[in-house]
Structures are given as C-alpha cells and as structure tokens.
PDB file of C-alpha atoms in Angstrom:
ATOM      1  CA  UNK O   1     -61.208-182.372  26.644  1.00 84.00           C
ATOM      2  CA  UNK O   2     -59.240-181.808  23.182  1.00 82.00           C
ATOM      3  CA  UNK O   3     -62.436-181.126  21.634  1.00 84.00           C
ATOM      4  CA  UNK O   4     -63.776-178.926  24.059  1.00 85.00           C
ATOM      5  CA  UNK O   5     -60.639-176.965  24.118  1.00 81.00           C
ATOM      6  CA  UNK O   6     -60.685-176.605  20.037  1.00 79.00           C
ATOM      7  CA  UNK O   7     -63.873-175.541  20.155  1.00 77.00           C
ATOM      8  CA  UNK O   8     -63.396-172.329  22.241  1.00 66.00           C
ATOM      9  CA  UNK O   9     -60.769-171.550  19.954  1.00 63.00           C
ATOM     10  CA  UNK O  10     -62.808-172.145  16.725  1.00 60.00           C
ATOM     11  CA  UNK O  11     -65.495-169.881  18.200  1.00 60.00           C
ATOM     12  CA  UNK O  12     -62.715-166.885  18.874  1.00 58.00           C
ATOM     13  CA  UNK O  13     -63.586-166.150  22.119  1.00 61.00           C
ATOM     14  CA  UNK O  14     -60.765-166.885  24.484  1.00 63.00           C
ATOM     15  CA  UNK O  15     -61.132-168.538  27.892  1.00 66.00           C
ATOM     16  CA  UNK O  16     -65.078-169.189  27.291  1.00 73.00           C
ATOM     17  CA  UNK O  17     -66.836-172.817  26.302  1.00 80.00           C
ATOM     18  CA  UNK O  18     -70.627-173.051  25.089  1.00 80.00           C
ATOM     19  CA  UNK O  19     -72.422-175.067  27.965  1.00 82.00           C
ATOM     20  CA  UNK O  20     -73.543-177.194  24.968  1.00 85.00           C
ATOM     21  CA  UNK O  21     -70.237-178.219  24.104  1.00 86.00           C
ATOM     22  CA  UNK O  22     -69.086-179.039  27.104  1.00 87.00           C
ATOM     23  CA  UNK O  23     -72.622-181.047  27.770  1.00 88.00           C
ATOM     24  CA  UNK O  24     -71.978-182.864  24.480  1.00 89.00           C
ATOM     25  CA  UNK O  25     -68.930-184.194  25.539  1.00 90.00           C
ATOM     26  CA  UNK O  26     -69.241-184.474  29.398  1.00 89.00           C
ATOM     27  CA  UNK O  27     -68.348-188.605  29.749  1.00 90.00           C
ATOM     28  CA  UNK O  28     -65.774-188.855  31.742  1.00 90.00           C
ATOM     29  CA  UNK O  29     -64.931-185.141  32.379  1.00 92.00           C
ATOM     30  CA  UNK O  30     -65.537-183.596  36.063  1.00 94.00           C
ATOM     31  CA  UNK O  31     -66.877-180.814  36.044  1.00 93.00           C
ATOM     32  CA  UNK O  32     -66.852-178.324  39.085  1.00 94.00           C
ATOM     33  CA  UNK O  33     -68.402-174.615  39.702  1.00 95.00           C
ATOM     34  CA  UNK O  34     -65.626-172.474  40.649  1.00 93.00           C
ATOM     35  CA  UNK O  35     -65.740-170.673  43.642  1.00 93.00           C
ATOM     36  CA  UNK O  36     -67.496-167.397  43.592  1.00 92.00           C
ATOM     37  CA  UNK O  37     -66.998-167.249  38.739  1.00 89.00           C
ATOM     38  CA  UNK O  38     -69.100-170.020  38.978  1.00 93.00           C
ATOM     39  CA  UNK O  39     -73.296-169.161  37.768  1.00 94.00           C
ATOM     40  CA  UNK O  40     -74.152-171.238  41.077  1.00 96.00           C
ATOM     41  CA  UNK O  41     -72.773-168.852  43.528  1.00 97.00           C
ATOM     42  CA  UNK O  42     -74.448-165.900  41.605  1.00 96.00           C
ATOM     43  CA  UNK O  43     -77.736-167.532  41.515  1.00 97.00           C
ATOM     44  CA  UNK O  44     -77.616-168.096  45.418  1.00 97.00           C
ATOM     45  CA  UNK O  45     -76.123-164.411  45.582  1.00 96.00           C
ATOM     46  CA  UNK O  46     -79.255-162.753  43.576  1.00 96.00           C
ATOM     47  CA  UNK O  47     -81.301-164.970  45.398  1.00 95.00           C
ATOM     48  CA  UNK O  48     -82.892-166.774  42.760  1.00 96.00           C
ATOM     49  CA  UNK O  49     -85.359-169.213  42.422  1.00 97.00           C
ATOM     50  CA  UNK O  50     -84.728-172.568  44.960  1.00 95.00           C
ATOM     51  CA  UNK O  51     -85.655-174.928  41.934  1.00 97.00           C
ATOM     52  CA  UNK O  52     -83.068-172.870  39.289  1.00 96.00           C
ATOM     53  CA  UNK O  53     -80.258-172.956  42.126  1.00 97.00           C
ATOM     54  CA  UNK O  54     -80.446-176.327  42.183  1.00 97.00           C
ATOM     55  CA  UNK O  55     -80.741-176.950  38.323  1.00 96.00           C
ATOM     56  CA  UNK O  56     -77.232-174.764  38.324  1.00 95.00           C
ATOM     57  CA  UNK O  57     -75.688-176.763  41.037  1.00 97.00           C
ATOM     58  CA  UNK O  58     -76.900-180.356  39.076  1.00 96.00           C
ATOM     59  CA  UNK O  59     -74.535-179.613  36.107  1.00 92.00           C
ATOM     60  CA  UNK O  60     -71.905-179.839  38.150  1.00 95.00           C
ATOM     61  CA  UNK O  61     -69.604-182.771  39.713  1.00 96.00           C
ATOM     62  CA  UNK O  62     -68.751-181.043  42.962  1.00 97.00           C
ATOM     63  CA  UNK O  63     -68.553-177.144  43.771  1.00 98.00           C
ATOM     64  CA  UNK O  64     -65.302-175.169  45.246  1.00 97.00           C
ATOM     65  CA  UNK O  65     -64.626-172.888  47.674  1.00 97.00           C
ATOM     66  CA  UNK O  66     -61.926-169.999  47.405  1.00 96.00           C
ATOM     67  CA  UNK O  67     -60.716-168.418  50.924  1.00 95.00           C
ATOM     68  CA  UNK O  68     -62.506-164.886  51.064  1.00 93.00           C
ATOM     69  CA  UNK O  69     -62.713-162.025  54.131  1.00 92.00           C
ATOM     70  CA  UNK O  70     -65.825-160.909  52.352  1.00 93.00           C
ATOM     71  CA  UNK O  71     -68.883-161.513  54.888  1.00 95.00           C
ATOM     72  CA  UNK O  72     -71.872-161.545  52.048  1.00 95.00           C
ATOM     73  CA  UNK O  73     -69.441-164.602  49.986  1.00 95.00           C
ATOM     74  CA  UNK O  74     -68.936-166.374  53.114  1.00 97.00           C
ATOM     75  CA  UNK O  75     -72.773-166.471  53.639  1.00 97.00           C
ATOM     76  CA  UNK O  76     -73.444-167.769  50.099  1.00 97.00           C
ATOM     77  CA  UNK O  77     -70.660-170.169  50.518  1.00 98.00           C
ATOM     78  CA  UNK O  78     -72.512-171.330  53.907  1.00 98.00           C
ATOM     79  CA  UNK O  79     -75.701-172.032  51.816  1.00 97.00           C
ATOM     80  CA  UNK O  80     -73.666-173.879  49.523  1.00 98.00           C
ATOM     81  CA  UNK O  81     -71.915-176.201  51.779  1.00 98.00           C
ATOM     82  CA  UNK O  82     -76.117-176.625  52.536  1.00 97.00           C
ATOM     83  CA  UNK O  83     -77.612-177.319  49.203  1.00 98.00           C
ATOM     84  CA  UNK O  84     -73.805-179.845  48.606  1.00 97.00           C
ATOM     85  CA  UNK O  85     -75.511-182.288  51.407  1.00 97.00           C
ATOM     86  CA  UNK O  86     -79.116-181.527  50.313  1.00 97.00           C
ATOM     87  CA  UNK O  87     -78.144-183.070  46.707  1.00 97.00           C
ATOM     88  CA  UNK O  88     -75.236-184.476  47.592  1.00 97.00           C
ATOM     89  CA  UNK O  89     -72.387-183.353  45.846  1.00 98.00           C
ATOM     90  CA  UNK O  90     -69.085-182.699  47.018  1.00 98.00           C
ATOM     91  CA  UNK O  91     -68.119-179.231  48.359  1.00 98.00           C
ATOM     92  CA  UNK O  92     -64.411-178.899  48.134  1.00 98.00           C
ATOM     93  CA  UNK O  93     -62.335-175.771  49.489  1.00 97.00           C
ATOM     94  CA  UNK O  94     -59.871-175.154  46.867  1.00 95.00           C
ATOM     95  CA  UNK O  95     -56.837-172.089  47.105  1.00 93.00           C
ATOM     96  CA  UNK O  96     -57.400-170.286  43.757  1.00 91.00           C
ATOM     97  CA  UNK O  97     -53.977-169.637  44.093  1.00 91.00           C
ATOM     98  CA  UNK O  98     -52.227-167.017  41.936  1.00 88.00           C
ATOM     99  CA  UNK O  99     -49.239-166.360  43.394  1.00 89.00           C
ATOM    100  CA  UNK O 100     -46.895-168.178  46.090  1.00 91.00           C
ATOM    101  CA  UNK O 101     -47.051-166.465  49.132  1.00 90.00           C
ATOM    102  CA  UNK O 102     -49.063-163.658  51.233  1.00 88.00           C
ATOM    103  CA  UNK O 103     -48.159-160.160  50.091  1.00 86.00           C
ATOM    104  CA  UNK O 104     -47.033-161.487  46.703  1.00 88.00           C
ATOM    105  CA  UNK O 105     -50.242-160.527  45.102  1.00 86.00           C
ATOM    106  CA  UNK O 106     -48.233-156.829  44.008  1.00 86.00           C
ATOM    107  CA  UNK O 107     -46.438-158.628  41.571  1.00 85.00           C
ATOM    108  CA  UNK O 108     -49.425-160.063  39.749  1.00 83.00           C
ATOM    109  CA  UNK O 109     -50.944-156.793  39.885  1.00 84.00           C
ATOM    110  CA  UNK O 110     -48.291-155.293  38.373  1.00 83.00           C
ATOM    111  CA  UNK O 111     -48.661-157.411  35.199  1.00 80.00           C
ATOM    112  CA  UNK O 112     -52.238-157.079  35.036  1.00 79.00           C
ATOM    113  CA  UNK O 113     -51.844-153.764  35.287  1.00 78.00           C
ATOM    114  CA  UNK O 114     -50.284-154.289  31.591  1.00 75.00           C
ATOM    115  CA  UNK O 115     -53.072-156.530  30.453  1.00 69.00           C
ATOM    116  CA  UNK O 116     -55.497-153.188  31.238  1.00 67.00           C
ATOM    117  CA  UNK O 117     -56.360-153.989  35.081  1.00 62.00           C
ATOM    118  CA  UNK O 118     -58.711-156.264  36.760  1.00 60.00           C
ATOM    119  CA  UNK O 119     -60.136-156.208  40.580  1.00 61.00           C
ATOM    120  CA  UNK O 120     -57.758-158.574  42.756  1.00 64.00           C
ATOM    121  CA  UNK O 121     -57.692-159.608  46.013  1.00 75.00           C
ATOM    122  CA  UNK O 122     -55.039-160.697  48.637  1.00 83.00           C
ATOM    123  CA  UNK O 123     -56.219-164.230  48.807  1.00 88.00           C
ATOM    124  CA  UNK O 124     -55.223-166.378  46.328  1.00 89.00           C
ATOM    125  CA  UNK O 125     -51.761-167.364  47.746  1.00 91.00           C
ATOM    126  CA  UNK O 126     -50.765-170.928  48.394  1.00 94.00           C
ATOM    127  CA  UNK O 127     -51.748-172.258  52.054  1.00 95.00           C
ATOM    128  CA  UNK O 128     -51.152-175.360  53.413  1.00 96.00           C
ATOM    129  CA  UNK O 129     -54.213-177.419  54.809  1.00 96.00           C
ATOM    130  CA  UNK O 130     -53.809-175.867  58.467  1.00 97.00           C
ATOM    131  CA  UNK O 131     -54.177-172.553  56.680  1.00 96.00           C
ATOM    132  CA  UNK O 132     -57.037-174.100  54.644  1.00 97.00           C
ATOM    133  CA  UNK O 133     -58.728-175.391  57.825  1.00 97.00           C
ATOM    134  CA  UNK O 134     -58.296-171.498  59.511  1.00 97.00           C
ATOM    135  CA  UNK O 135     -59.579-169.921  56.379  1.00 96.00           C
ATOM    136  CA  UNK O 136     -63.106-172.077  56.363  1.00 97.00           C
ATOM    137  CA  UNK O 137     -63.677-172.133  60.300  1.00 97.00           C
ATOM    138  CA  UNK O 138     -66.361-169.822  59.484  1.00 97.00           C
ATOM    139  CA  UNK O 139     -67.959-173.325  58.143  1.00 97.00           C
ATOM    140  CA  UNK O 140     -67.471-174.722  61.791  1.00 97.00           C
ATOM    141  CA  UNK O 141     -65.254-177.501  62.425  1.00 97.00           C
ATOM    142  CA  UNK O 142     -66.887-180.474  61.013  1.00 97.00           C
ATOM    143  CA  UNK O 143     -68.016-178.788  57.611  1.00 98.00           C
ATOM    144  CA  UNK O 144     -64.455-177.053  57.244  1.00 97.00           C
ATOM    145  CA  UNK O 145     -63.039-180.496  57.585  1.00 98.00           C
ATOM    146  CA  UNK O 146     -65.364-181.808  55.355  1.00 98.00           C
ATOM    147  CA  UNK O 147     -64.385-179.134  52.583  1.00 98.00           C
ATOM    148  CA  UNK O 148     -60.634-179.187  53.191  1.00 98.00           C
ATOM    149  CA  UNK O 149     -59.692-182.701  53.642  1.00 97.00           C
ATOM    150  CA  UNK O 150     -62.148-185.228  53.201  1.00 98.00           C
ATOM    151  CA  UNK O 151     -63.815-183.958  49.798  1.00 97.00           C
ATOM    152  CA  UNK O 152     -60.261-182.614  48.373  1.00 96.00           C
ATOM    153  CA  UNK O 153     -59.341-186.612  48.568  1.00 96.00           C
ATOM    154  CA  UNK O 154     -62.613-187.804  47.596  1.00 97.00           C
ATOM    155  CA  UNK O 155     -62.624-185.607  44.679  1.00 96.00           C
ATOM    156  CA  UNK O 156     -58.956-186.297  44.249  1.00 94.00           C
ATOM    157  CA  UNK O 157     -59.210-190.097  44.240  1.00 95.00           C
ATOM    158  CA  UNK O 158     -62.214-189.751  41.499  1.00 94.00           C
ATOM    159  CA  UNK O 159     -59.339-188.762  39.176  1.00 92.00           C
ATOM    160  CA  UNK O 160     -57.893-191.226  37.075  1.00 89.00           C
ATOM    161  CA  UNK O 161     -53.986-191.557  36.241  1.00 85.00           C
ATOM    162  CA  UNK O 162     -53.374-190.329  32.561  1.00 80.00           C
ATOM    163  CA  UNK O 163     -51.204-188.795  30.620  1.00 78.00           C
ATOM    164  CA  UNK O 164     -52.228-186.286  28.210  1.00 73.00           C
ATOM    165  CA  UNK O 165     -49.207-186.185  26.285  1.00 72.00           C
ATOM    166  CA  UNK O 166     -46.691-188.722  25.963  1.00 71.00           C
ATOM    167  CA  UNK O 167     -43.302-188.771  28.183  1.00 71.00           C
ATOM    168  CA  UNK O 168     -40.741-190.244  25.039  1.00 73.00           C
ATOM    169  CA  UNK O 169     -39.089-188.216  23.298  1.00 64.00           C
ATOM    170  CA  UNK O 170     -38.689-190.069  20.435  1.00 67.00           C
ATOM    171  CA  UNK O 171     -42.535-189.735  19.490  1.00 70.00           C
ATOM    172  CA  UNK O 172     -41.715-186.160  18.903  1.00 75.00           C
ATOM    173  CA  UNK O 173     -38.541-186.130  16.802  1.00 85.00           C
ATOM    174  CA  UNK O 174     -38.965-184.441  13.573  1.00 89.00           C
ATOM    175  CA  UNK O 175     -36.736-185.365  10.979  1.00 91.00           C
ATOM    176  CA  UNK O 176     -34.237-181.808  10.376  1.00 94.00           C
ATOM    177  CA  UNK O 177     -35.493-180.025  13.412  1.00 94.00           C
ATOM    178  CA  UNK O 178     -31.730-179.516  14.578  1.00 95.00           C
ATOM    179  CA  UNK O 179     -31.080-177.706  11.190  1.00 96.00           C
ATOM    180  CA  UNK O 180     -34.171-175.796  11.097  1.00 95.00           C
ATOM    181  CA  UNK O 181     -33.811-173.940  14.519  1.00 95.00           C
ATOM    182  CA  UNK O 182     -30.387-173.533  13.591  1.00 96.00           C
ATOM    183  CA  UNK O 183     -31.400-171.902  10.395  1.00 95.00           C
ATOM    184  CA  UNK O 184     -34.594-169.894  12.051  1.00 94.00           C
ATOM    185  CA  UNK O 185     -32.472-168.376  14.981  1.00 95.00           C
ATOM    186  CA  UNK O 186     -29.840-167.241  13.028  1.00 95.00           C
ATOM    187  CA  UNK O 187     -31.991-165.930  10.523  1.00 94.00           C
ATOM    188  CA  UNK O 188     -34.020-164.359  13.204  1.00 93.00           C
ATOM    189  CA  UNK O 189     -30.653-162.699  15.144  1.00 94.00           C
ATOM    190  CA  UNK O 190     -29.794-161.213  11.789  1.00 94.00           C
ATOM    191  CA  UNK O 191     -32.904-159.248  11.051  1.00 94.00           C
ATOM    192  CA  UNK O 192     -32.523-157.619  14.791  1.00 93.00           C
ATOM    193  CA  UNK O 193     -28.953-156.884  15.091  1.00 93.00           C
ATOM    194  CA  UNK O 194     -27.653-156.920  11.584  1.00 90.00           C
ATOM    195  CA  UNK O 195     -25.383-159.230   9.196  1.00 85.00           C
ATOM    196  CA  UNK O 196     -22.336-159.021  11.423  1.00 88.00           C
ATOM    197  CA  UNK O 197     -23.236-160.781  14.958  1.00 91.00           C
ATOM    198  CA  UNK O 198     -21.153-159.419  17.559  1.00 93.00           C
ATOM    199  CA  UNK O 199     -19.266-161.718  19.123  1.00 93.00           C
ATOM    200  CA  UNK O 200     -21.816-161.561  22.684  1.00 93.00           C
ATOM    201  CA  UNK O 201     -24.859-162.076  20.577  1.00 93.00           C
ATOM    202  CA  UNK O 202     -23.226-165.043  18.303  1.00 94.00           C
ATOM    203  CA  UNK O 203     -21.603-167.001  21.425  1.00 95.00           C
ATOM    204  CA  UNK O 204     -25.325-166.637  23.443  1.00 94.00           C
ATOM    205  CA  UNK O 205     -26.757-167.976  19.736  1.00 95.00           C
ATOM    206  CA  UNK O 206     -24.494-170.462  19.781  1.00 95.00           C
ATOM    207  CA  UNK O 207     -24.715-171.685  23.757  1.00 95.00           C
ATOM    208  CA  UNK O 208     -28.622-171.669  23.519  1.00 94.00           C
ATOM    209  CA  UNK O 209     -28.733-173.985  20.333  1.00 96.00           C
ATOM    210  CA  UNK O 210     -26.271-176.380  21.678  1.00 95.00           C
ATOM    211  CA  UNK O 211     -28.688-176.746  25.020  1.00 95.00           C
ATOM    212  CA  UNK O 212     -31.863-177.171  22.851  1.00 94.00           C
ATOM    213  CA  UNK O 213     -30.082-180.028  20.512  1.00 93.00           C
ATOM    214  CA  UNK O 214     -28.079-181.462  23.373  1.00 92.00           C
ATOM    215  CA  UNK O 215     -31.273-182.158  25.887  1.00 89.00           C
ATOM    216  CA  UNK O 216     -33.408-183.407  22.528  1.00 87.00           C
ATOM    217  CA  UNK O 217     -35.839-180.144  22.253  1.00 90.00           C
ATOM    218  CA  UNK O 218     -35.627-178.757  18.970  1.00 93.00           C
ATOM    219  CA  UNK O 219     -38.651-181.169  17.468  1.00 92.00           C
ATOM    220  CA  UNK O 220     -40.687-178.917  20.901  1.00 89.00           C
ATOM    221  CA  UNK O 221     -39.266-175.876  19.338  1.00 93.00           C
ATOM    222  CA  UNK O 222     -39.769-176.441  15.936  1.00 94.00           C
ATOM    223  CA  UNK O 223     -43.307-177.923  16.428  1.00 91.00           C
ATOM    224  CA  UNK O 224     -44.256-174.649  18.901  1.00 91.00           C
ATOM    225  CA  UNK O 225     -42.756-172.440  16.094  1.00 92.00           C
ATOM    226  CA  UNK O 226     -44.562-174.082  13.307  1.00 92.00           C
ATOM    227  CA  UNK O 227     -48.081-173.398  15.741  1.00 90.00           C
ATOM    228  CA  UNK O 228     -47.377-169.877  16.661  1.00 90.00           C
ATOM    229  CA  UNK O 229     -46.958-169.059  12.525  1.00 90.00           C
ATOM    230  CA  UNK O 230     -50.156-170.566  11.810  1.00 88.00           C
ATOM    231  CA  UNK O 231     -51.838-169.037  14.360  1.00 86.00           C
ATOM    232  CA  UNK O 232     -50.705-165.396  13.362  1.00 86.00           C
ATOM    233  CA  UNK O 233     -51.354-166.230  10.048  1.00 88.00           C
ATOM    234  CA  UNK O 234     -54.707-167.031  10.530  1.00 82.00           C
ATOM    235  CA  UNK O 235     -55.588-164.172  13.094  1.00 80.00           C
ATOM    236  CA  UNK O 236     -55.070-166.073  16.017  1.00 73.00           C
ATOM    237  CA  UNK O 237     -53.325-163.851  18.712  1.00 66.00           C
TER     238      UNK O 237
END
C-alpha cells in the first residue's frame, strides 16, 4: 500500500494510481469499485459491451453501493447487485459519508466552494444500518440485506488486524525535538508579530509548547515539519 501510495505522488498527479501499479502490487490488498466513481458503474451506465462489464467488475474484490434518489443510478446499481451473484463477488452498500448528519452537507459545500466548486449531493451523511436497510429497499428485502449486513461483515471479516504505524512512542523520539520546536515556533512568532511578543501571543507560545512536550509530541511535530519543508522545496503542494 506504501508503494502504491508513493507512486501517485512520484507521478504528480494527486488522488490518481496507474491500474498497473496497483495490479503490480495487488497481494494482499482488497480492492473495491466505488459506488457510482468506480469505471464499472459507467460501463453498465453507457451500456457497454456484456464481456467488458464483466472484465471491469473482475479487477475488483467486491463492488459498493452509495445511497442515491437518482432513478437511472438505482437501475445500474440493480444490474450490479445482478452481475455480483452472476460472478460472485460481494456487493456491499457502503455510506460515502462526508459529513455527520442530514442537512450538514452546507458546510462541506461551503469549503468546496473555496477549493473552486464541485457537484454534491445530500446523501453522504452517516446512517445507521436501519437507515442503510431504508435507503436500498429499492433492492427488495433480501438483496438490501444482503448488501447492508451480510456482505459489510463478510467483507469486514476478510480484513486482517494490522497496524500501519506503530502505537509506542518511543519508536518516534528524535533526539532534540523538544529544543527544535521550541526554537522553530519562536522563530516563527517573531517573523509574524515582531521581536517584542506581547504578552497574549508569548503566554499562548508558551502554553502550546508545554502541551506538545508534556504529552511526548514534538518528535510528530518535528518529523511533520521536517516533511512539509521538503515537500515545498521540491514542488510538492
């Protein structure tokens, strides 16, 4: 997954993997189309060929299902939940959540808004499986059940227990990170308000140091630093 991950960001193009990469280093990975991104659901949307729809839909581990209102996805999602059984692999209804609850979807607007704007939709909030179960009845109730609860735990128990990064601290520690946060902050509070701290800006410094060195995070601060300068040095946004 590491590797996969660097090479996206080697290539420069954020937030897209070649298929090749991802095929070179598919052990032990699960891969699943997503909902209606994914190239399966536009191949059964443009009504494609029946043998490419089902060369798209054998790359994958198991396929997902976002809640939508929209009549035309709920038909292709339909024919999914078909061509799942036909080659059996696991259709799984899966939130796409964005946001917490219904109605909150302003708020992400809002921000996107900043990012240049995007088409959104007021589904992706967080629903429990009885909302799950009412959001794919369209399915009927043996294939929503199917979707919601038995291949969510089937897919679910497929995943194995690691951990990507370790839990002790003490793997992290780097030797003078106290000093050089210390040293960076300050130096960093100067060049915005000046050589003289006021005395609100200089207790806040002070208080938000002694939180970082007191809960053992200035090796996480110092290491994130350390990344974000490298990256803007080497024209990395």
């Amino acid at each position: 997954l590491y590797k996969i991950i660097s090479s996206e960001i080697e290539d420069g193009i954020p937030g897209v993997v070649d298929i090749k990469v991802i095929e070179k280093h598919r052990e032990n990975l699960l891969l699943g189309a997503s909902g209606d991104l994914s190239d399966l659901f536009w191949a059964i949307h443009n009504e494609e060929s029946p043998d490419e729809i089902k060369k798209t839909a054998l790359r994958y581990d198991y396929i997902e299902l976002f809640p939508s209102n929209d009549i035309k996805t709920r038909l292709v999602y339909k024919n999914i939940v078909k061509l799942g059984k036909e080659l059996n692999i696991p259709v799984v209804a899966t939130g796409d959540c964005h946001y917490y609850g219904q109605g909150d979807e302003i708020y992400r607007r809002v921000v996107k808004e900043f990012k240049g704007g995007a088409d959104d939709n007021n589904q992706q909030y967080l629903r429990n499986t009885e909302d799950m179960l009412k959001a794919f009845a369209y399915l009927g109730e043996k294939d929503s059940y199917d979707v919601v609860i038995k291949n969510s735990n089937l897919i679910a128990d497929m995943i194995e227990q690691v951990k990507p990064l370790s839990t002790d601290p003490s793997e992290f520690e780097i030797p003078g990170a106290d000093d050089f946060i210390t040293k960076e902050a300050t130096s960093k509070a100067v060049f915005i308000y000046g050589g003289h701290l006021s005395p609100t800006i200089e207790e806040r410094l002070i208080s938000e140091l002694k939180i970082i060195k007191s809960n053992g995070f200035s090796s996480f601060y110092m290491l994130a630093h350390l990344l974000a300068k490298y990256a803007h040095e080497n024209g990395q946004p």
